[in-house]
């Protein structure tokens, strides 16, 4: 209820005055001795019920008159007497923020439940019989209109809303959807109230953000607009703000570095125990002391043995916001890289060519992470490529167009490709391959022979290239850059085209005069796979790499790993991003379970095709670890099983619960928008002064009617009683 | 009964006598000569005693000489006996200046005075509740009137019960036919009153009922919330007089009509005597009745 002068309501006890007067009058009786008691007793018996009713009616009229006077003086809003006055229909549009931060708990209730309760109050004040209307919008990654129309249906939908499961919300889009909903209601806009129930997280409302712009547009509509801050008073939080794996996929026996970050969002220090699990087995537990607002980064090294997708999780003890107390990542552990070395052996066995030289370097033993198989160029076909992860083409003499297209197709589907031009590599063959790849920026130059006196050396152009990181260390760099090249075939690059085609230069040749003498290593993405051209491969007579094997082996080894096929999906999927992966074969059945273990329906296109990327779900709408079991159909008709995991992570911004200052926020908004706490938010709609005056006048008329009624009734009674 | 030396009693006696004499003198001034012949009581004859005769009239001397019970029979001293039966129940206490009891006493004294002046004999029976409290025998003379005044002045209103039954008790003690004047508020059961009056009528009495009521009982003038206390032990009632006035008056009048209807059906006169009205009204009624009775006797 809404009053213009609520202080007058303190006079409400005065409604008891007529009752008190009545009781006092009853107490003030005279004593009389009387003889004709039998007639009095009979009269009393006959009139008792009627007199009681008459007295009660009089008392009621007097009490109502006093009540009407007090209410009139308190200037109530028309909302207080909706049915009696037959008010016009009105509407509530409720927008509930369901981002992760709304799940923050305080005193047993979350920001979401506080908003839900306020929304229920507002819906409860509506009356279906007055044609009131309501709408409920869920503000998440996308806006969902849960119900629209009958307030009872909307209230039911509100009760069925589930607490936030993670992710952020696009409040701006939700506000615009609320605006459109209000316009579609067909009511005068001044009878519609739009309420945004949110926690006013500062990170969600930066200056000039779409949400603020949308609010401003909403204000232009003429509706009543209220932003209710349902957030907690104390917004402390501890969260895992990051988890990265380097590298994101390894072969058995390799070491992976897991780096995670923990942040204390409180203004007081915190001590927290962090647990790291691999496939639910605790691999490390450590205690961190975090200062106010401090973020700490920790790294651990893992040597996973088991093959396949492995789930690495970092956990914190649950606090007021539990959605960010764990974070996961999926690590792909492969058995080994299958390298197919294709090239023709040298005709003169005393002078081995690039194929022999590379084979010598890449034959590392049965347990090595790289397993190499050699094949003549003439035998290169689809079946040869089927089992290969990386194709190394060493100094090809001639390449047919079909072979070139086969190689490019192999790379585009995720395979790795390393082209090593040498003395026998024809420019025409190279051009055909490069053309099929779309790398027109690159050509293979003629053989350069600077000789021993002016031998060229390698220069690291991009130390961030994975294959070259080892050599960014000053101790190991000379192992690569001090090797003399007496002869070489420089790669020639058009810088402008190279940039547009995404080509990345790793190494170049430098001569004694430090003049740039061509490119030695170029890499780039080709479809799902990666390709690289390396002209600086070990070749006796051309360079002296064999004399410094400590540099050559890491270069080749890391380069092959750089080119290795990507994982079927990223280690982490952002909340709300499509849940997708690459399946090598068509799937006949896929069982997808969310972190709660519930089976989820798939996107229709998920089955039946081995697409480049299979979309399982358009949006990952639960944070945590998802599990997939797929039945794949081999070309020969047999089936293959595949299990995979997906780690869906919440946006870090949702962990920072700090709220906006109401005053500053309100000042930045149009004045018609109210920013309130739930306890200050009125359930009833504010009433216009005219409406207030009308109701006050109505109450005064009522009071007069009660008084006149009381006077007439009392006079009638007096006349009847006294007249007798 | 109060002592004769009680100053309060003496004052009440003086007031009673003054009031009665004044009333009777005023009444006489406007009337014809009294129809009463006025003769002294004279011995007439003896006769044999029969059951029911007053044993006080047995002639002991003759009885001593013979073996018969001889009773002396006297000639009537007057033509008429006046029997005053006055209800002195607690309800008669009601009323102020005067109370119903006082007013009834004035009436009784005045009637007795008239009888005394006309050489009639008069008796007084005082009933309380349903019992006969005291009675003065039927005699005449100034001394007897003074005795009557004393009896009236000394009685207090008390006792509970239906006045009709009290009248019946008094009726049993009345041996000679005459005019019975019943001074009562008549607030009891009309049927009981009718029974008692029927008994009197059966014995040949002419009955006049002077129903003494206070104006507050008739008009019920109370306004403020009042707690009514019953004079005869009834349960107290707290009520708004305005609310019940009409119902009370209806009940009161209904009772009065029933009372009057029943008693008039027995051939007696019923006169309501509000205590704020002049006493003469009741006395005129009495005199008219007396005249009629003498005429019947003369014929």
Coordinates of N, CA and C in Angstrom, one line a residue, chain B residues 92-295:
Chain B
X92 N -43.7 -2.9 47.0 CA -44.4 -1.7 47.4 C -43.5 -0.6 47.9
X93 N -42.2 -1.0 48.1 CA -41.2 0.0 48.6 C -40.9 1.0 47.5
X94 N -41.1 0.6 46.3 CA -40.7 1.3 45.1 C -41.4 2.7 45.0
X95 N -40.7 3.7 44.6 CA -41.3 5.0 44.4 C -40.8 6.0 45.4
X96 N -40.7 7.2 45.0 CA -40.2 8.3 45.9 C -41.3 9.4 46.0
X97 N -41.5 9.8 47.2 CA -42.3 10.9 47.5 C -43.7 10.9 46.8
X98 N -44.5 10.0 47.1 CA -44.4 8.9 48.1 C -44.0 7.6 47.4
X99 N -43.7 6.7 48.2 CA -43.5 5.3 47.7 C -44.9 4.7 47.6
X100 N -44.9 3.6 46.9 CA -46.3 2.9 46.7 C -46.8 2.5 48.0
X101 N -46.0 2.1 48.9 CA -46.5 1.7 50.3 C -47.1 2.9 51.0
X102 N -46.4 4.1 50.9 CA -47.0 5.3 51.6 C -48.3 5.7 51.0
X103 N -48.3 5.7 49.7 CA -49.5 6.1 48.9 C -50.7 5.1 49.3
X104 N -50.4 3.8 49.3 CA -51.4 2.9 49.7 C -51.9 3.1 51.1
X105 N -50.9 3.4 52.0 CA -51.3 3.7 53.4 C -52.2 4.9 53.5
X106 N -51.9 5.9 52.7 CA -52.7 7.1 52.7 C -54.2 6.7 52.3
X107 N -54.2 5.9 51.2 CA -55.5 5.5 50.7 C -56.3 4.8 51.8
X108 N -55.6 3.8 52.5 CA -56.2 3.0 53.5 C -56.7 3.8 54.6
X109 N -55.9 4.8 55.1 CA -56.2 5.6 56.2 C -57.5 6.5 55.8
X110 N -57.5 7.0 54.6 CA -58.6 7.9 54.2 C -59.9 7.1 54.1
X111 N -59.8 5.9 53.5 CA -61.0 5.1 53.4 C -61.5 4.7 54.8
X112 N -60.6 4.4 55.7 CA -61.0 4.0 57.0 C -61.6 5.2 57.7
X113 N -61.1 6.4 57.4 CA -61.6 7.6 58.0 C -63.1 7.8 57.6
X114 N -63.3 7.6 56.3 CA -64.6 7.8 55.8 C -65.6 6.8 56.5
X115 N -65.1 5.6 56.6 CA -65.9 4.5 57.2 C -66.2 4.9 58.7
X116 N -65.2 5.4 59.3 CA -65.3 5.7 60.7 C -66.3 6.9 60.9
X117 N -66.2 7.8 60.0 CA -67.1 9.0 60.1 C -68.5 8.6 59.8
X118 N -68.7 7.5 59.0 CA -70.1 7.1 58.7 C -70.5 5.9 59.5
X119 N -69.8 5.7 60.6 CA -70.2 4.7 61.6 C -70.1 3.3 61.0
X120 N -69.3 3.2 60.0 CA -69.1 1.8 59.4 C -67.9 1.2 60.2
X121 N -67.9 -0.1 60.2 CA -66.8 -0.8 60.8 C -65.7 -1.1 59.7
X122 N -64.6 -1.1 60.1 CA -63.5 -1.3 59.1 C -62.4 -2.2 59.7
X123 N -61.9 -3.0 58.9 CA -60.8 -3.9 59.3 C -59.6 -3.7 58.4
X124 N -58.5 -4.1 58.9 CA -57.2 -4.0 58.1 C -56.4 -5.3 58.1
X125 N -56.1 -5.7 56.9 CA -55.2 -6.9 56.8 C -54.0 -6.5 56.0
X126 N -52.9 -6.8 56.6 CA -51.6 -6.4 55.9 C -50.9 -7.7 55.5
X127 N -50.7 -7.8 54.2 CA -50.1 -9.1 53.7 C -48.7 -8.7 53.2
X128 N -47.8 -9.7 53.4 CA -46.4 -9.6 52.9 C -46.1 -10.8 52.1
X129 N -45.8 -10.6 50.8 CA -45.6 -11.7 49.9 C -46.9 -12.5 49.9
X130 N -46.9 -13.8 50.2 CA -48.0 -14.6 50.1 C -48.7 -14.9 51.4
X131 N -48.2 -14.1 52.4 CA -48.7 -14.4 53.8 C -49.5 -13.2 54.4
X132 N -50.3 -13.5 55.3 CA -51.0 -12.5 56.0 C -50.1 -12.1 57.2
X133 N -49.7 -10.9 57.2 CA -48.8 -10.4 58.2 C -49.5 -10.0 59.5
X134 N -50.5 -9.2 59.4 CA -51.2 -8.7 60.5 C -52.6 -8.3 60.1
X135 N -53.5 -8.4 61.0 CA -54.9 -7.9 60.7 C -55.5 -7.2 61.9
X136 N -56.3 -6.2 61.7 CA -57.1 -5.6 62.7 C -58.5 -6.0 62.5
X137 N -59.2 -6.3 63.5 CA -60.6 -6.8 63.3 C -61.5 -5.7 62.9
X138 N -62.6 -6.0 62.4 CA -63.6 -5.0 61.9 C -64.3 -4.4 63.1
X139 N -63.9 -3.2 63.3 CA -64.6 -2.4 64.3 C -64.7 -0.9 63.8
X140 N -65.4 -0.2 64.6 CA -65.5 1.2 64.3 C -64.9 2.1 65.4
X141 N -65.1 3.4 65.1 CA -64.7 4.3 66.2 C -63.3 4.9 66.0
X142 N -63.1 6.0 66.7 CA -61.9 6.8 66.5 C -60.7 6.0 67.0
X143 N -60.9 5.3 68.1 CA -59.8 4.5 68.6 C -59.3 3.5 67.7
X144 N -60.3 2.8 67.0 CA -59.9 1.8 66.0 C -59.1 2.4 64.8
X145 N -59.6 3.6 64.5 CA -59.0 4.3 63.4 C -57.5 4.6 63.7
X146 N -57.3 5.0 65.0 CA -56.0 5.3 65.4 C -55.1 4.1 65.4
X147 N -55.7 3.0 65.8 CA -55.0 1.7 65.8 C -54.6 1.4 64.3
X148 N -55.5 1.6 63.5 CA -55.2 1.4 62.0 C -54.1 2.2 61.5
X149 N -54.2 3.5 62.0 CA -53.1 4.4 61.5 C -51.7 3.9 62.1
X150 N -51.7 3.4 63.3 CA -50.5 3.0 63.9 C -50.0 1.7 63.1
X151 N -50.9 0.9 62.8 CA -50.5 -0.3 62.1 C -49.9 0.0 60.7
X152 N -50.6 1.0 60.1 CA -50.1 1.4 58.8 C -48.7 2.1 58.8
X153 N -48.5 2.9 59.8 CA -47.3 3.6 59.9 C -46.1 2.8 60.3
X154 N -46.4 1.7 61.0 CA -45.3 0.9 61.5 C -44.9 -0.2 60.5
X155 N -45.7 -0.4 59.5 CA -45.3 -1.6 58.7 C -44.2 -1.2 57.7
X156 N -43.4 -2.1 57.4 CA -42.3 -1.9 56.4 C -42.6 -2.9 55.2
X157 N -42.2 -2.4 54.0 CA -42.5 -3.2 52.8 C -41.3 -4.2 52.7
X158 N -41.7 -5.4 52.8 CA -40.7 -6.5 52.6 C -41.4 -7.8 52.3
X159 N -40.6 -8.8 52.0 CA -41.2 -10.1 51.7 C -41.4 -10.3 50.2
X160 N -41.3 -11.5 49.8 CA -41.5 -11.8 48.3 C -42.6 -12.7 48.1
X161 N -43.2 -12.7 46.9 CA -44.2 -13.6 46.6 C -45.3 -12.9 45.8
X162 N -46.2 -13.7 45.4 CA -47.3 -13.2 44.5 C -48.4 -12.5 45.4
X163 N -48.7 -11.3 45.2 CA -49.7 -10.6 46.1 C -51.1 -11.2 46.0
X164 N -51.4 -11.9 44.9 CA -52.7 -12.5 44.8 C -52.8 -13.6 45.9
X165 N -51.7 -14.3 46.1 CA -51.8 -15.3 47.2 C -51.9 -14.7 48.6
X166 N -51.3 -13.5 48.7 CA -51.4 -12.8 50.0 C -52.9 -12.4 50.2
X167 N -53.5 -12.0 49.1 CA -55.0 -11.6 49.2 C -55.8 -12.8 49.6
X168 N -55.4 -13.9 49.0 CA -56.2 -15.2 49.3 C -56.0 -15.5 50.8
X169 N -54.8 -15.3 51.3 CA -54.6 -15.6 52.7 C -55.5 -14.7 53.6
X170 N -55.5 -13.4 53.2 CA -56.3 -12.5 53.9 C -57.8 -12.8 53.8
X171 N -58.2 -13.2 52.6 CA -59.6 -13.5 52.4 C -60.1 -14.6 53.3
X172 N -59.3 -15.5 53.6 CA -59.7 -16.6 54.5 C -60.1 -16.1 55.9
X173 N -59.5 -14.9 56.3 CA -59.7 -14.4 57.6 C -60.9 -13.5 57.7
X174 N -61.5 -13.1 56.6 CA -62.6 -12.2 56.5 C -63.9 -12.9 56.7
X175 N -64.6 -12.7 57.8 CA -65.8 -13.5 58.1 C -67.1 -12.8 57.7
X176 N -67.1 -11.5 57.7 CA -68.4 -10.8 57.3 C -68.3 -10.3 55.9
X177 N -69.4 -10.3 55.3 CA -69.4 -9.8 54.0 C -69.3 -8.2 54.0
X178 N -68.7 -7.7 53.1 CA -68.5 -6.2 53.1 C -67.8 -5.8 51.8
X179 N -67.3 -4.6 51.9 CA -66.5 -4.2 50.7 C -65.0 -4.4 51.0
X180 N -64.5 -5.2 50.2 CA -63.0 -5.4 50.3 C -62.3 -4.5 49.4
X181 N -61.4 -3.7 50.0 CA -60.6 -2.8 49.1 C -59.1 -3.4 49.2
X182 N -58.7 -3.8 48.0 CA -57.3 -4.4 48.0 C -56.4 -3.4 47.4
X183 N -55.5 -3.0 48.3 CA -54.5 -2.0 47.9 C -53.2 -2.7 47.5
X184 N -52.9 -2.7 46.3 CA -51.7 -3.5 45.8 C -51.1 -2.9 44.5
X185 N -49.9 -3.3 44.2 CA -49.4 -2.9 42.9 C -49.7 -3.9 41.8
X186 N -50.2 -5.0 42.2 CA -50.7 -6.0 41.3 C -49.7 -6.5 40.3
X187 N -48.5 -6.6 40.7 CA -47.4 -7.0 39.7 C -47.3 -8.5 39.7
X188 N -48.2 -9.2 40.4 CA -48.1 -10.6 40.4 C -48.8 -11.2 39.2
X189 N -49.0 -12.5 39.3 CA -49.7 -13.2 38.3 C -51.2 -12.9 38.3
X190 N -51.8 -12.4 37.2 CA -53.2 -12.1 37.2 C -54.1 -13.3 37.5
X191 N -53.6 -14.4 37.3 CA -54.4 -15.6 37.6 C -54.5 -15.8 39.1
X192 N -53.4 -15.6 39.8 CA -53.5 -15.7 41.2 C -54.4 -14.7 41.8
X193 N -54.3 -13.5 41.3 CA -55.2 -12.4 41.8 C -56.6 -12.8 41.5
X194 N -56.9 -13.3 40.3 CA -58.3 -13.7 40.0 C -58.8 -14.8 40.9
X195 N -57.9 -15.7 41.2 CA -58.3 -16.8 42.2 C -58.7 -16.2 43.5
X196 N -57.9 -15.3 44.0 CA -58.1 -14.7 45.4 C -59.4 -13.9 45.3
X197 N -59.6 -13.1 44.3 CA -60.8 -12.3 44.2 C -62.0 -13.1 44.0
X198 N -61.8 -14.2 43.2 CA -63.0 -15.1 43.0 C -63.4 -15.7 44.4
X199 N -62.5 -16.0 45.3 CA -62.8 -16.5 46.6 C -63.6 -15.5 47.4
X200 N -63.2 -14.2 47.3 CA -63.9 -13.1 48.0 C -65.3 -13.0 47.4
X201 N -65.4 -13.0 46.1 CA -66.7 -12.8 45.5 C -67.6 -14.0 45.9
X202 N -67.0 -15.1 46.0 CA -67.8 -16.3 46.4 C -68.3 -16.1 47.8
X203 N -67.6 -15.4 48.6 CA -68.1 -15.2 50.0 C -69.0 -14.0 50.1
X204 N -69.3 -13.4 49.0 CA -70.2 -12.3 49.0 C -69.6 -10.9 49.1
X205 N -68.4 -10.8 49.1 CA -67.7 -9.5 49.2 C -67.8 -8.7 47.9
X206 N -67.9 -7.4 48.1 CA -67.8 -6.5 47.0 C -66.3 -6.1 47.0
X207 N -65.7 -6.2 45.8 CA -64.2 -6.1 45.8 C -63.8 -4.9 45.0
X208 N -63.0 -4.0 45.5 CA -62.4 -2.9 44.8 C -60.9 -3.1 44.8
X209 N -60.3 -3.0 43.7 CA -58.9 -3.1 43.6 C -58.3 -1.8 43.2
X210 N -57.6 -1.2 44.1 CA -56.9 0.0 43.9 C -55.4 -0.3 43.6
X211 N -55.1 -0.2 42.4 CA -53.7 -0.7 41.9 C -52.8 0.5 42.0
X212 N -52.0 0.4 43.0 CA -51.1 1.6 43.3 C -49.8 1.3 42.5
X213 N -49.5 2.3 41.6 CA -48.3 2.1 40.8 C -47.5 3.5 40.8
X214 N -46.2 3.3 40.6 CA -45.4 4.5 40.5 C -45.4 4.9 39.1
X215 N -45.3 6.2 38.8 CA -45.2 6.7 37.4 C -44.0 6.1 36.7
X216 N -43.0 5.8 37.4 CA -41.8 5.3 36.7 C -42.1 3.9 36.2
X217 N -43.0 3.2 36.9 CA -43.3 1.8 36.4 C -44.3 2.0 35.1
X218 N -45.0 3.0 35.1 CA -46.0 3.2 34.0 C -45.3 3.8 32.8
X219 N -44.4 4.8 33.0 CA -43.8 5.5 31.9 C -42.4 5.0 31.5
X220 N -41.8 4.4 32.5 CA -40.4 3.9 32.3 C -39.5 5.1 31.8
X221 N -39.3 6.1 32.6 CA -38.6 7.3 32.1 C -37.1 7.3 32.0
X222 N -36.5 6.2 32.3 CA -35.0 6.1 32.4 C -34.4 6.3 31.1
X223 N -33.2 7.0 31.1 CA -32.4 7.3 29.9 C -31.1 6.7 29.9
X224 N -30.3 6.9 30.9 CA -28.9 6.4 31.0 C -28.9 4.9 31.2
X225 N -27.8 4.3 30.8 CA -27.6 2.9 31.1 C -27.8 2.7 32.6
X226 N -28.6 1.7 32.9 CA -29.0 1.5 34.3 C -28.9 0.1 34.7
X227 N -28.5 -0.1 35.9 CA -28.5 -1.5 36.5 C -29.7 -1.5 37.4
X228 N -30.7 -2.3 37.0 CA -31.9 -2.4 37.8 C -31.8 -3.5 38.8
X229 N -32.1 -3.2 40.1 CA -32.0 -4.2 41.1 C -33.4 -4.6 41.6
X230 N -33.7 -5.8 41.5 CA -35.1 -6.2 41.9 C -35.3 -6.1 43.4
X231 N -36.5 -5.7 43.7 CA -36.8 -5.5 45.2 C -37.2 -6.8 45.8
X232 N -37.6 -7.8 45.0 CA -38.0 -9.0 45.6 C -37.0 -10.2 45.2
X233 N -35.7 -9.8 45.2 CA -34.7 -10.8 45.0 C -34.5 -11.2 43.5
X234 N -35.1 -10.5 42.6 CA -34.9 -10.9 41.2 C -33.5 -10.6 40.8
X235 N -33.0 -11.3 39.7 CA -31.7 -11.0 39.2 C -31.5 -9.6 38.7
X236 N -30.4 -9.0 39.0 CA -30.2 -7.6 38.6 C -30.0 -7.6 37.1
X237 N -30.5 -6.5 36.4 CA -30.4 -6.4 35.0 C -29.7 -5.1 34.6
X238 N -28.6 -5.2 33.8 CA -28.0 -3.9 33.3 C -28.4 -3.7 31.8
X239 N -28.9 -2.6 31.5 CA -29.4 -2.4 30.1 C -29.5 -0.9 29.8
X240 N -29.7 -0.7 28.5 CA -30.0 0.6 28.0 C -31.5 0.8 28.0
X241 N -32.0 1.6 28.9 CA -33.5 1.8 29.0 C -34.1 2.2 27.7
X242 N -33.4 3.0 26.9 CA -34.0 3.4 25.6 C -34.3 2.2 24.7
X243 N -33.3 1.3 24.8 CA -33.4 0.1 23.9 C -34.6 -0.8 24.2
X244 N -35.0 -0.9 25.5 CA -36.0 -1.8 25.9 C -37.3 -1.2 26.3
X245 N -37.3 0.1 26.2 CA -38.5 0.9 26.7 C -39.8 0.3 26.0
X246 N -39.8 0.3 24.7 CA -41.0 -0.1 24.1 C -41.5 -1.5 24.5
X247 N -40.5 -2.4 24.5 CA -40.9 -3.8 24.8 C -41.4 -3.8 26.3
X248 N -40.7 -3.0 27.1 CA -41.2 -3.0 28.5 C -42.6 -2.5 28.6
X249 N -42.9 -1.4 28.0 CA -44.2 -0.8 28.1 C -45.2 -1.8 27.5
X250 N -44.9 -2.5 26.4 CA -45.8 -3.4 25.9 C -46.1 -4.5 26.9
X251 N -45.0 -5.0 27.5 CA -45.2 -6.1 28.4 C -46.0 -5.7 29.6
X252 N -45.7 -4.4 30.1 CA -46.4 -3.9 31.2 C -47.9 -3.7 31.0
X253 N -48.2 -3.1 29.8 CA -49.6 -2.9 29.5 C -50.4 -4.2 29.2
X254 N -49.7 -5.1 28.6 CA -50.3 -6.4 28.3 C -50.7 -7.0 29.6
X255 N -49.8 -6.9 30.6 CA -50.1 -7.5 31.9 C -51.3 -6.8 32.6
X256 N -51.2 -5.4 32.5 CA -52.3 -4.6 33.1 C -53.7 -5.0 32.5
X257 N -53.7 -5.1 31.2 CA -55.0 -5.4 30.6 C -55.5 -6.8 31.0
X258 N -54.5 -7.7 31.1 CA -54.9 -9.1 31.5 C -55.4 -9.1 32.9
X259 N -54.8 -8.3 33.8 CA -55.1 -8.1 35.2 C -56.6 -7.6 35.3
X260 N -56.7 -6.5 34.5 CA -58.0 -5.8 34.5 C -59.1 -6.7 34.0
X261 N -58.8 -7.3 32.8 CA -59.8 -8.2 32.2 C -60.3 -9.3 33.1
X262 N -59.4 -9.9 33.7 CA -59.7 -11.1 34.6 C -60.5 -10.7 35.8
X263 N -60.1 -9.6 36.4 CA -60.8 -9.2 37.6 C -62.1 -8.5 37.4
X264 N -62.1 -7.8 36.3 CA -63.5 -7.2 36.0 C -64.4 -8.3 35.6
X265 N -63.9 -9.3 35.0 CA -64.8 -10.4 34.7 C -65.5 -11.0 36.0
X266 N -64.8 -10.8 37.1 CA -65.4 -11.3 38.4 C -66.3 -10.3 39.0
X267 N -66.5 -9.2 38.3 CA -67.4 -8.2 38.8 C -66.9 -7.2 39.8
X268 N -65.6 -7.1 39.8 CA -65.0 -6.1 40.8 C -64.4 -4.9 40.0
X269 N -64.3 -3.8 40.7 CA -63.7 -2.6 40.1 C -62.2 -2.6 40.3
X270 N -61.6 -2.2 39.2 CA -60.1 -2.1 39.2 C -59.8 -0.7 38.8
X271 N -59.1 -0.1 39.7 CA -58.7 1.3 39.4 C -57.2 1.4 39.6
X272 N -56.6 2.0 38.5 CA -55.1 2.2 38.6 C -54.9 3.5 39.4
X273 N -54.0 3.4 40.3 CA -53.8 4.6 41.2 C -52.3 5.0 41.1
X274 N -52.0 5.8 40.1 CA -50.6 6.3 40.1 C -50.3 7.1 41.3
X275 N -49.2 6.9 41.9 CA -48.9 7.5 43.2 C -48.7 9.0 43.1
X276 N -48.6 9.5 41.9 CA -48.5 11.0 41.8 C -49.9 11.6 41.5
X277 N -50.9 10.9 41.6 CA -52.3 11.4 41.3 C -53.0 11.7 42.7
X278 N -54.0 12.5 42.7 CA -54.8 12.8 43.9 C -55.4 11.5 44.4
X279 N -55.5 11.4 45.7 CA -56.1 10.2 46.4 C -57.6 10.2 46.1
X280 N -58.3 11.3 45.8 CA -59.7 11.4 45.7 C -60.3 10.4 44.7
X281 N -59.5 10.2 43.7 CA -60.0 9.3 42.6 C -60.3 8.0 43.1
X282 N -59.5 7.5 43.9 CA -59.7 6.2 44.5 C -60.9 6.2 45.5
X283 N -61.0 7.3 46.2 CA -62.0 7.4 47.2 C -63.4 7.5 46.6
X284 N -63.5 8.2 45.5 CA -64.8 8.4 44.8 C -65.2 7.0 44.3
X285 N -64.3 6.3 43.8 CA -64.6 4.9 43.4 C -65.2 4.1 44.5
X286 N -64.5 4.3 45.7 CA -65.0 3.5 46.8 C -66.5 4.0 47.2
X287 N -66.7 5.3 47.3 CA -68.0 5.8 47.7 C -69.1 5.4 46.7
X288 N -68.8 5.4 45.5 CA -69.8 4.9 44.5 C -70.1 3.5 44.7
X289 N -69.2 2.7 45.0 CA -69.4 1.3 45.3 C -70.2 1.1 46.5
X290 N -69.8 1.9 47.5 CA -70.6 1.7 48.8 C -72.0 2.1 48.6
X291 N -72.3 3.1 47.9 CA -73.6 3.5 47.6 C -74.4 2.4 46.9
X292 N -73.8 1.9 45.9 CA -74.4 0.8 45.2 C -74.8 -0.4 46.1
X293 N -73.8 -0.7 46.9 CA -74.0 -1.9 47.8 C -75.2 -1.6 48.8
X294 N -75.2 -0.4 49.3 CA -76.3 -0.1 50.2 C -77.7 -0.1 49.5
X295 N -77.7 0.3 48.3 CA -78.9 0.3 47.5 C -79.4 -1.1 47.4

